[in-house]
Short mmCIF file of C-alpha atoms and ligand atoms in Angstrom, two decimals:
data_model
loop_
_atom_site.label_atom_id
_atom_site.label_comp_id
_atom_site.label_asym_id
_atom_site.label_seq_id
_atom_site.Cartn_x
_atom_site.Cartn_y
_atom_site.Cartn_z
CA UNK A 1 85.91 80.98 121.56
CA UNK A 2 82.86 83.36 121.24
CA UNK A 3 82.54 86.85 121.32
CA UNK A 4 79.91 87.77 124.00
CA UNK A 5 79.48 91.97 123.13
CA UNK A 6 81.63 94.46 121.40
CA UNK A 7 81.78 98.41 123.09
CA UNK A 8 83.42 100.98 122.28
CA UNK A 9 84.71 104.61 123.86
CA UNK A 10 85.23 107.57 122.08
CA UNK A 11 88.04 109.79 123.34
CA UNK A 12 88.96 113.54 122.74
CA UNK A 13 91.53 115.84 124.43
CA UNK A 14 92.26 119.27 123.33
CA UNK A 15 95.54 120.43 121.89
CA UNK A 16 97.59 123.23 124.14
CA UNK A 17 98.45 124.94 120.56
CA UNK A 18 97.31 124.70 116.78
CA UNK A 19 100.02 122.53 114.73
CA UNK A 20 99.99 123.59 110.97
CA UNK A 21 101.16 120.85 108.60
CA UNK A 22 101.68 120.85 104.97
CA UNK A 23 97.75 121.31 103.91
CA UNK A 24 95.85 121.00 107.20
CA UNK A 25 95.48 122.36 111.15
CA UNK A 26 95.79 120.25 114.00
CA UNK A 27 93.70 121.24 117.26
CA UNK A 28 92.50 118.18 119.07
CA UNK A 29 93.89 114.25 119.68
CA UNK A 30 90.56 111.87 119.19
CA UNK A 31 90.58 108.35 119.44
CA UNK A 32 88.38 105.32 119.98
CA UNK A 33 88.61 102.46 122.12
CA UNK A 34 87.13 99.01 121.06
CA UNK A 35 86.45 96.67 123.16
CA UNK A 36 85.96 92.79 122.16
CA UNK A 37 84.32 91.00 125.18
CA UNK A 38 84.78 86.99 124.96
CA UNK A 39 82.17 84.98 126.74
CA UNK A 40 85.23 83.17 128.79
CA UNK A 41 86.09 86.98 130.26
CA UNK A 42 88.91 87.58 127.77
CA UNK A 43 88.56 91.22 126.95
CA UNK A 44 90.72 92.52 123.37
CA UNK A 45 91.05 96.21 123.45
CA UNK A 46 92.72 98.85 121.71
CA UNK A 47 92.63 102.36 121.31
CA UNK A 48 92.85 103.84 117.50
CA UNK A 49 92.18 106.41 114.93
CA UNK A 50 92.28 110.12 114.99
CA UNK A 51 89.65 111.25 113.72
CA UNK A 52 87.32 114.01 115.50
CA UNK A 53 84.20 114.79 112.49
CA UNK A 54 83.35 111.31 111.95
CA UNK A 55 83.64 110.10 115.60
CA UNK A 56 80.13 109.82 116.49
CA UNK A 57 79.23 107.74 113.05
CA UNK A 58 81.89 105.44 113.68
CA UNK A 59 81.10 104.81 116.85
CA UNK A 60 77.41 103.95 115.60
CA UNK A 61 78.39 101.56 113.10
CA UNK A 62 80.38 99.62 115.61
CA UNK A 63 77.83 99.61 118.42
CA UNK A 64 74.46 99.26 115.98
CA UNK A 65 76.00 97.04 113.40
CA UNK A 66 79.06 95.00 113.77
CA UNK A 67 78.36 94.32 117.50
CA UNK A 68 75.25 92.73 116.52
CA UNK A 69 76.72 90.93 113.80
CA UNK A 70 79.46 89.26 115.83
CA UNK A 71 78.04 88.39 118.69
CA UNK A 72 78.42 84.47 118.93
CA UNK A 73 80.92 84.24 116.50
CA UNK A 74 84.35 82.39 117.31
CA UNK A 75 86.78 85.42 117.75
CA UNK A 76 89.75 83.33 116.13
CA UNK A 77 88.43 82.81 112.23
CA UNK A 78 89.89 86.26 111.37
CA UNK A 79 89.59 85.80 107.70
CA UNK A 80 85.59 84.87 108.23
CA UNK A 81 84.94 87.29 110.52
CA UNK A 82 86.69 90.53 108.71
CA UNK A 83 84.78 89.49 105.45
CA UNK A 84 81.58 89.49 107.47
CA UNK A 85 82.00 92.90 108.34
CA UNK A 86 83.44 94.03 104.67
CA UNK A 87 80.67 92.71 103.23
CA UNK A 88 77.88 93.50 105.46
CA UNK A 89 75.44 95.55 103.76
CA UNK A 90 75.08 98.97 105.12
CA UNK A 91 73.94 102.47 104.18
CA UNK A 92 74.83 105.23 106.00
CA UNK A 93 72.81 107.57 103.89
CA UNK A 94 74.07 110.50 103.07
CA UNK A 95 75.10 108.98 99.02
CA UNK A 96 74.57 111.36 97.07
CA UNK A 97 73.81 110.93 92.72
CA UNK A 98 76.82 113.82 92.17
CA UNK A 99 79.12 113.06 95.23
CA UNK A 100 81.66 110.77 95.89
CA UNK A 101 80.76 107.92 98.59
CA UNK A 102 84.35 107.99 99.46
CA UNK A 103 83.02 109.87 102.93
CA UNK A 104 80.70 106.51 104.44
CA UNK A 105 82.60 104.52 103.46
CA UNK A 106 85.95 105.77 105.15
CA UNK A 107 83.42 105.70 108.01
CA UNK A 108 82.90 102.14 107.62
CA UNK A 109 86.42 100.92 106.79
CA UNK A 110 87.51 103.12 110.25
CA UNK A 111 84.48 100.80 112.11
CA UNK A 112 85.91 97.60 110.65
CA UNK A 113 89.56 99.03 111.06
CA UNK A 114 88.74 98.96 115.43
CA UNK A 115 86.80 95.94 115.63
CA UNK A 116 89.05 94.23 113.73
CA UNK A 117 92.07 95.69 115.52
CA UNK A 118 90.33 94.80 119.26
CA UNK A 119 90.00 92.04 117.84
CA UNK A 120 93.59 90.98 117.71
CA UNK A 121 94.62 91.71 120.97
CA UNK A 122 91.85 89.39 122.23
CA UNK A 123 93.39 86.66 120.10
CA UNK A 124 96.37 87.86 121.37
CA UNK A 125 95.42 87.02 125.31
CA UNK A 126 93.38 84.27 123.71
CA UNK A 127 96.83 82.49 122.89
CA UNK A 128 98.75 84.30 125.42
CA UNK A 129 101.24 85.62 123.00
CA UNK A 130 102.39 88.91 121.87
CA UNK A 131 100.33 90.13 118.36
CA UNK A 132 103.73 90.35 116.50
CA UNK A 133 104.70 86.95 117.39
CA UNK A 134 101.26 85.93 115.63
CA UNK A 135 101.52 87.76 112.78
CA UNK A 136 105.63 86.88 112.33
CA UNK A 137 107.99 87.92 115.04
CA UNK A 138 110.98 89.39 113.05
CA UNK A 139 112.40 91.74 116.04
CA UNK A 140 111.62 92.28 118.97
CA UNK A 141 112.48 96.36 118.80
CA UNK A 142 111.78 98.64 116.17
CA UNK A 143 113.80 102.04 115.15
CA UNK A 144 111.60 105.29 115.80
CA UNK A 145 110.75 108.48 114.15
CA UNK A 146 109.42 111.55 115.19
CA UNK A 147 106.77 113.06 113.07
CA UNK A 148 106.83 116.48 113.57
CA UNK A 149 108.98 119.79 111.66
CA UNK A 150 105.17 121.61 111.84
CA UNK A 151 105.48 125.35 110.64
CA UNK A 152 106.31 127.96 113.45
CA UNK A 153 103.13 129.90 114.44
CA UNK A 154 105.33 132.00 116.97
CA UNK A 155 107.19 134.65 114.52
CA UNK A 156 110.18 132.59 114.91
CA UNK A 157 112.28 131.97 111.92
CA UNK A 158 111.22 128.44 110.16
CA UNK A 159 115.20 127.03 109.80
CA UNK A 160 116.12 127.76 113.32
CA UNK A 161 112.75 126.11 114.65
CA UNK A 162 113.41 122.78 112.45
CA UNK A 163 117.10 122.64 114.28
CA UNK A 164 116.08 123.11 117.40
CA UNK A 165 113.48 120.22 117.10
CA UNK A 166 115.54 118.01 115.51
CA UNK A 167 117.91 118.32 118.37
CA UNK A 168 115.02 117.73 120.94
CA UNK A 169 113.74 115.03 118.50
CA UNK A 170 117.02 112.99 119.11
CA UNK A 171 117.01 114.08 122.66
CA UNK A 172 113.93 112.32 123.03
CA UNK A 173 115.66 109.21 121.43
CA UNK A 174 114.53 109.12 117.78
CA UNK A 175 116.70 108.19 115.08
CA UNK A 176 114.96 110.36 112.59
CA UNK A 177 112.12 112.72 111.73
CA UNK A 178 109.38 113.12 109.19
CA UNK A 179 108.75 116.85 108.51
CA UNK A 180 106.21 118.37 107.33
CA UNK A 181 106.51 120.36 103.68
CA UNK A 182 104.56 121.64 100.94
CA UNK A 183 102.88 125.11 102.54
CA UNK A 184 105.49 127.47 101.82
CA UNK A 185 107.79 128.22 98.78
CA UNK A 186 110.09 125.03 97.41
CA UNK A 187 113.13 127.45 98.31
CA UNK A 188 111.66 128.21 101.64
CA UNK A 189 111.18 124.48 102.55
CA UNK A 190 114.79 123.41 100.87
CA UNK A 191 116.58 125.86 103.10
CA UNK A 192 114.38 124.42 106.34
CA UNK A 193 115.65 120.62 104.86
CA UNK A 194 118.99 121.86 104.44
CA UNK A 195 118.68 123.03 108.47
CA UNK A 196 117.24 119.95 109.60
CA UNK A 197 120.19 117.45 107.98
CA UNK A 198 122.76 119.92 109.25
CA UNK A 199 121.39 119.71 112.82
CA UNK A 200 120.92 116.09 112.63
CA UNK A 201 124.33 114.85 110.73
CA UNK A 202 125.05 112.55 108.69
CA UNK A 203 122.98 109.32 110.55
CA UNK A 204 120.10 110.82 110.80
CA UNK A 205 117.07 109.94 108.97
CA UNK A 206 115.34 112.75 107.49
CA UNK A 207 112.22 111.85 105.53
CA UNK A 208 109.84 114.82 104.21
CA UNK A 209 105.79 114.81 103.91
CA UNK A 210 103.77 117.33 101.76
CA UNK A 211 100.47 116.01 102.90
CA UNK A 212 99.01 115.78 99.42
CA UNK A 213 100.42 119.25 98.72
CA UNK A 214 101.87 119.60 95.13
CA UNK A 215 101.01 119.18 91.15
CA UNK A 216 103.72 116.74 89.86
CA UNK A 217 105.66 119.47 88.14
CA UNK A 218 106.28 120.93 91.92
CA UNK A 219 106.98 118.01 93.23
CA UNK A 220 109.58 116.94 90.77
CA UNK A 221 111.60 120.25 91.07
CA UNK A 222 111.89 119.83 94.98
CA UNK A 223 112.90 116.21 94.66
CA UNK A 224 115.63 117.09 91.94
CA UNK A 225 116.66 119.91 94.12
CA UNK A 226 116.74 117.52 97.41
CA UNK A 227 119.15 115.13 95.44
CA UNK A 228 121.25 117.65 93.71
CA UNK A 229 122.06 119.23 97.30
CA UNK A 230 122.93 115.41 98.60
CA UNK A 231 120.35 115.68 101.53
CA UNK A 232 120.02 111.80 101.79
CA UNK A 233 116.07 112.38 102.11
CA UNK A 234 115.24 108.64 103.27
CA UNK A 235 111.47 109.29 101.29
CA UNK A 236 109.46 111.90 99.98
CA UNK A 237 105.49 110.95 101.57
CA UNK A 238 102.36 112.09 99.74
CA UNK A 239 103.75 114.59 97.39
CA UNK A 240 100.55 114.83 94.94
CA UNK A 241 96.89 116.10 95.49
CA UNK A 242 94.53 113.89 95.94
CA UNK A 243 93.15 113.54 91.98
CA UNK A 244 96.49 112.66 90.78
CA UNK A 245 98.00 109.69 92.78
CA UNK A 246 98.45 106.89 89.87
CA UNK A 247 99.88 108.84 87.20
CA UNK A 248 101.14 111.52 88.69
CA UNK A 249 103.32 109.37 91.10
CA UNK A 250 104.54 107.29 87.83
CA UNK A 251 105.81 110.64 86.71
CA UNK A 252 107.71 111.51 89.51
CA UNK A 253 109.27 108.41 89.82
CA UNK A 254 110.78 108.29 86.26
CA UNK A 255 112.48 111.70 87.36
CA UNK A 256 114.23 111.05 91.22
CA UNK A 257 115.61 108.36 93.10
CA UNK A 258 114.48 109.41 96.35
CA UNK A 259 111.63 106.68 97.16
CA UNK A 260 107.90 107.89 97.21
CA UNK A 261 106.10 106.99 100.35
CA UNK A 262 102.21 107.08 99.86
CA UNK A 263 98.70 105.11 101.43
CA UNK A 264 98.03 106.64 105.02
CA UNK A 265 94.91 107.78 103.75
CA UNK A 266 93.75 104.56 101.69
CA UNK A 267 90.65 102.34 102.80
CA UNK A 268 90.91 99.83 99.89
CA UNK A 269 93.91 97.19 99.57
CA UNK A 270 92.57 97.21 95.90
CA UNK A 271 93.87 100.71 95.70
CA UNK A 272 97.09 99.46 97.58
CA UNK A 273 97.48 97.35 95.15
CA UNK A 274 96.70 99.94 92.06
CA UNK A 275 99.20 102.30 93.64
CA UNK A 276 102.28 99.75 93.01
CA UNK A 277 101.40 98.06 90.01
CA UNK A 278 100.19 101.37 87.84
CA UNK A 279 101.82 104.28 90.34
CA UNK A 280 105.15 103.18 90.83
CA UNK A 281 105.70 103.89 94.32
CA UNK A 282 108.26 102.62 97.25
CA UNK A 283 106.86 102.25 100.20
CA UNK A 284 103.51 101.58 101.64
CA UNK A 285 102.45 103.89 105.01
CA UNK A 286 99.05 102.05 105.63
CA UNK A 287 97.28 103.03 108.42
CA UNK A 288 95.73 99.87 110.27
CA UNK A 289 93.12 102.03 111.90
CA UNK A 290 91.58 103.30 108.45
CA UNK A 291 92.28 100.33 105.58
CA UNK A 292 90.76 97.50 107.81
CA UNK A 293 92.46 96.67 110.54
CA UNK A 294 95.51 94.55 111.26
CA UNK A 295 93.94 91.56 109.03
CA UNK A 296 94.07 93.51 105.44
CA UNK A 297 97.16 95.67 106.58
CA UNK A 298 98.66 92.03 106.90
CA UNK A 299 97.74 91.09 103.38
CA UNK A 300 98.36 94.29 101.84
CA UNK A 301 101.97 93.81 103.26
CA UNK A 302 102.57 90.37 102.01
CA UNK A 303 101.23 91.61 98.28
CA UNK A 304 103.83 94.58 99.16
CA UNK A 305 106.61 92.09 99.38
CA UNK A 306 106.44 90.19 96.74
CA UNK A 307 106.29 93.61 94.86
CA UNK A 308 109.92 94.88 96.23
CA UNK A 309 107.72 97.68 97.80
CA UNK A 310 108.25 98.47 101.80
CA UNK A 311 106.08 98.95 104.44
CA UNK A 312 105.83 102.25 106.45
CA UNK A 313 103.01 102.80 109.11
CA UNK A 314 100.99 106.19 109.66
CA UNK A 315 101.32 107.02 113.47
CA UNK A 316 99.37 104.82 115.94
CA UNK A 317 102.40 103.15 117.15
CA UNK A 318 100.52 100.86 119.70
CA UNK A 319 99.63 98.93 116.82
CA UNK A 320 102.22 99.91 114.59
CA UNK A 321 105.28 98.69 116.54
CA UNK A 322 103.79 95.09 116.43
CA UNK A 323 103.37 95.09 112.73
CA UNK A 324 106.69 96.72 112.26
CA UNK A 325 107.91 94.06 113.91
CA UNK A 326 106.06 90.69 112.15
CA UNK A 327 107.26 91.87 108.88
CA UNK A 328 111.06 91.67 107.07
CA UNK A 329 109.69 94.48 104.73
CA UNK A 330 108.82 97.05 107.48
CA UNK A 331 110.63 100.36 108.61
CA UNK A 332 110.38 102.50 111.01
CA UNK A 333 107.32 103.53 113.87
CA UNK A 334 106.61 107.09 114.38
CA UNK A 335 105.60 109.07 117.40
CA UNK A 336 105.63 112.40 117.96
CA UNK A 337 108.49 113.42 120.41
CA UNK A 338 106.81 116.70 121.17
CA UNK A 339 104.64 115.63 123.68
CA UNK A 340 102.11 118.56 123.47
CA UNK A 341 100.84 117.03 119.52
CA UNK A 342 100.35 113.56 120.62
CA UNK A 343 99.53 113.95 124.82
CA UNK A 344 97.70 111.05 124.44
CA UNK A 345 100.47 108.55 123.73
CA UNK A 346 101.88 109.70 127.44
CA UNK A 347 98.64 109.46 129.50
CA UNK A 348 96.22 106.34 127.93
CA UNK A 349 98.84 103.66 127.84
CA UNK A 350 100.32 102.28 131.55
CA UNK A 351 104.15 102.03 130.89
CA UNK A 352 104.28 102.99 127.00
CA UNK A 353 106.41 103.16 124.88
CA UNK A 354 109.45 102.10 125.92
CA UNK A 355 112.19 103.99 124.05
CA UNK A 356 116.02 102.82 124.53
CA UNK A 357 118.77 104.14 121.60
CA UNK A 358 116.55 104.97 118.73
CA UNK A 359 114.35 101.89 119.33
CA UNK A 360 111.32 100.53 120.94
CA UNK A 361 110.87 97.64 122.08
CA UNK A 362 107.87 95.55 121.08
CA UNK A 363 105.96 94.95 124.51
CA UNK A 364 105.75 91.28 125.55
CA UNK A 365 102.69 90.61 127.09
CA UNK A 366 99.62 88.70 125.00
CA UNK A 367 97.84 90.85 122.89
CA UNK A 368 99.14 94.42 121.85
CA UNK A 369 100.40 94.09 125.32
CA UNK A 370 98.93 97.56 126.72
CA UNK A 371 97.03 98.47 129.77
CA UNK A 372 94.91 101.68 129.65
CA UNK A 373 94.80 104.25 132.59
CA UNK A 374 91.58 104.57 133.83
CA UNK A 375 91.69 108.11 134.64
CA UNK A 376 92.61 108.96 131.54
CA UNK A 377 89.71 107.51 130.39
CA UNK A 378 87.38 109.30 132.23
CA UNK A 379 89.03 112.40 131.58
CA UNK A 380 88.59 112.57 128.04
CA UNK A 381 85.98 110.09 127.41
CA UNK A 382 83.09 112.52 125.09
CA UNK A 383 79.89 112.26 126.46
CA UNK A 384 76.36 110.43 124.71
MG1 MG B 401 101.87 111.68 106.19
#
């Protein structure tokens, strides 16, 4: 079945407040939608990525190049097709001889990331079967999160705020949260830990994230200290800057138990797979909208597997739910329960998510099985 045109629509709606996490601000919720038009009227789309400063180059290398490139192809050789792309030679550039290239090519991975991703869901309706029922159909529901725990910005004191939102996290019918850490003092952020477990009890998941805030030698402190206090912490994500992630990691995890949760940010399954082997970590929180799409989160979660390591997703539960749900090796989807960080998730998607008991259910129609509101569209679509 051939692909007739690929298009794509770049979305952006501003924040009502700033959310501060462990190293970074939070003002605006961009996406993109992809569309994958199929010469018998199929269409595959998906919205993904959120990602404002690149938007416009992203968009350009899926309009200029891949669409181009896959025009005429048959939509279902997946393998073929997201090799084509990977190894499609392209130069954005902006190299430069005492730079990293790390920035084009996250640009490009992000371009592959949607195509492939649209993709999908067209093979999805192609088949007229849900995408999780392709890729493996393990459950049909899949236990939430709530990313959130974002430092007050209001005065208000940092231990209260973190109960309060854990209550309204579980209100909203989470079964845990992921908060954020790593921008005040280890004592400070233990105490707001020790807040959020009391508030939740026992049952509760509580998982922490320092956004690639710490040296090892903080990081291993606030782990010991975590364990010593018994605060069940289910992981600890991205504890260590950026220039430290094999060994530094390695370090860590010959001094705690509590697993290590890293990847949201990688674009290579080769680094995936350099993060296990050499860096010793847990779990995997791959982001199919950055590393290339469904089709290398897939294989990157089989390699995962066979390496006793689990797979976590990074937001975008549209897709994530379905690939939390093909694989045995999978935890938990995240969404943020307060609806002013993530007012997208409540206005693209007709009739999404559907949250009963801590879980959401995978939705059942072919594809990724989501309908986009139209006004919403126009709304926030950023103009040429
Ligand atoms: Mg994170």
């Amino acid at each position: 079945m051939k692909i007739a045109h690929i298009d794509c629509i770049a979305l952006d709606m501003n924040l009502s407040r700033e959310f501060s996490g462990g190293t970074y601000k939070v003002t605006s919720r961009p996406t993109i939608i992809t569309r994958v038009h199929l010469e018998n009227g199929i269409v595959g789309e998906i919205y993904g990525g959120d990602e404002f400063h690149t938007q416009k180059e992203i968009v350009a290398v899926i309009e200029d190049e891949f669409a181009p490139l896959l025009a005429g192809q048959d939509v279902r050789d997946f393998q073929r097709l997201w090799e084509l792309m990977f190894r499609h030679p392209l130069d954005l550039g902006n190299r430069g001889l005492h730079q990293l290239d790390m920035h084009p090519r996250g640009i490009i991975m992000q371009a592959i990331s949607a195509v492939d991703n649209a993709m999908w869901d067209a093979r999805g309706k192609l088949y007229g079967v849900p995408v999780y029922k392709l890729l493996g159909g393990c459950r049909e529901s899949v236990p939430v999160i709530s990313i959130g725990g974002y430092y007050p910005d209001n005065g208000s004191d940092p231990c209260t705020a973190i109960a309060e939102e854990v209550n309204q996290v579980k209100d909203a019918g989470c079964i845990g949260i992921k908060m954020k850490v790593g921008r005040v003092s280890l004592e400070e952020d233990l105490a707001r830990v020790r807040a959020a477990r009391l508030a939740g009890g026992e049952d509760f998941v509580l998982t922490v994230d320092a956004n690639q805030g710490w040296d090892p030698l903080d990081a291993i402190e606030f782990c010991v200290a975590l364990e010593q206090q018994n605060l069940n912490v289910r992981w600890m994500e991205e504890p260590l800057k950026w220039y430290d992630q094999i060994d530094g990691h390695r370090l860590l995890a010959t001094k705690t138990n509590i697993p290590i949760n890293v990847g949201q940010g990688e674009i290579s399954g080769r680094a995936c797979r350099d993060l296990i082997k050499h860096g010793d970590i847990n779990i995997l929180n791959l982001d199919c909208t950055l590393c290339g799409g469904v089709t290398e989160w897939q294989k990157v979660a089989a390699m995962a597997g066979f390496m006793n390591v689990q797979m976590a997703h990074h937001e975008e539960p549209q897709i994530a739910v379905h690939l939390m749900a093909a694989n045995p090796h999978a935890l938990f989807v995240e969404i943020f329960a307060n609806r002013t960080r993530d007012p997208l998730l409540w206005q693209l998607p007709d009739g999404f998510p559907k949250i009963t008991d801590g879980y959401m259910a995978v939705p059942d129609e072919p594809g990724f099985g989501i309908s986009f509101n139209s006004e919403a569209i126009t709304k926030y679509t950023v103009p040429r």
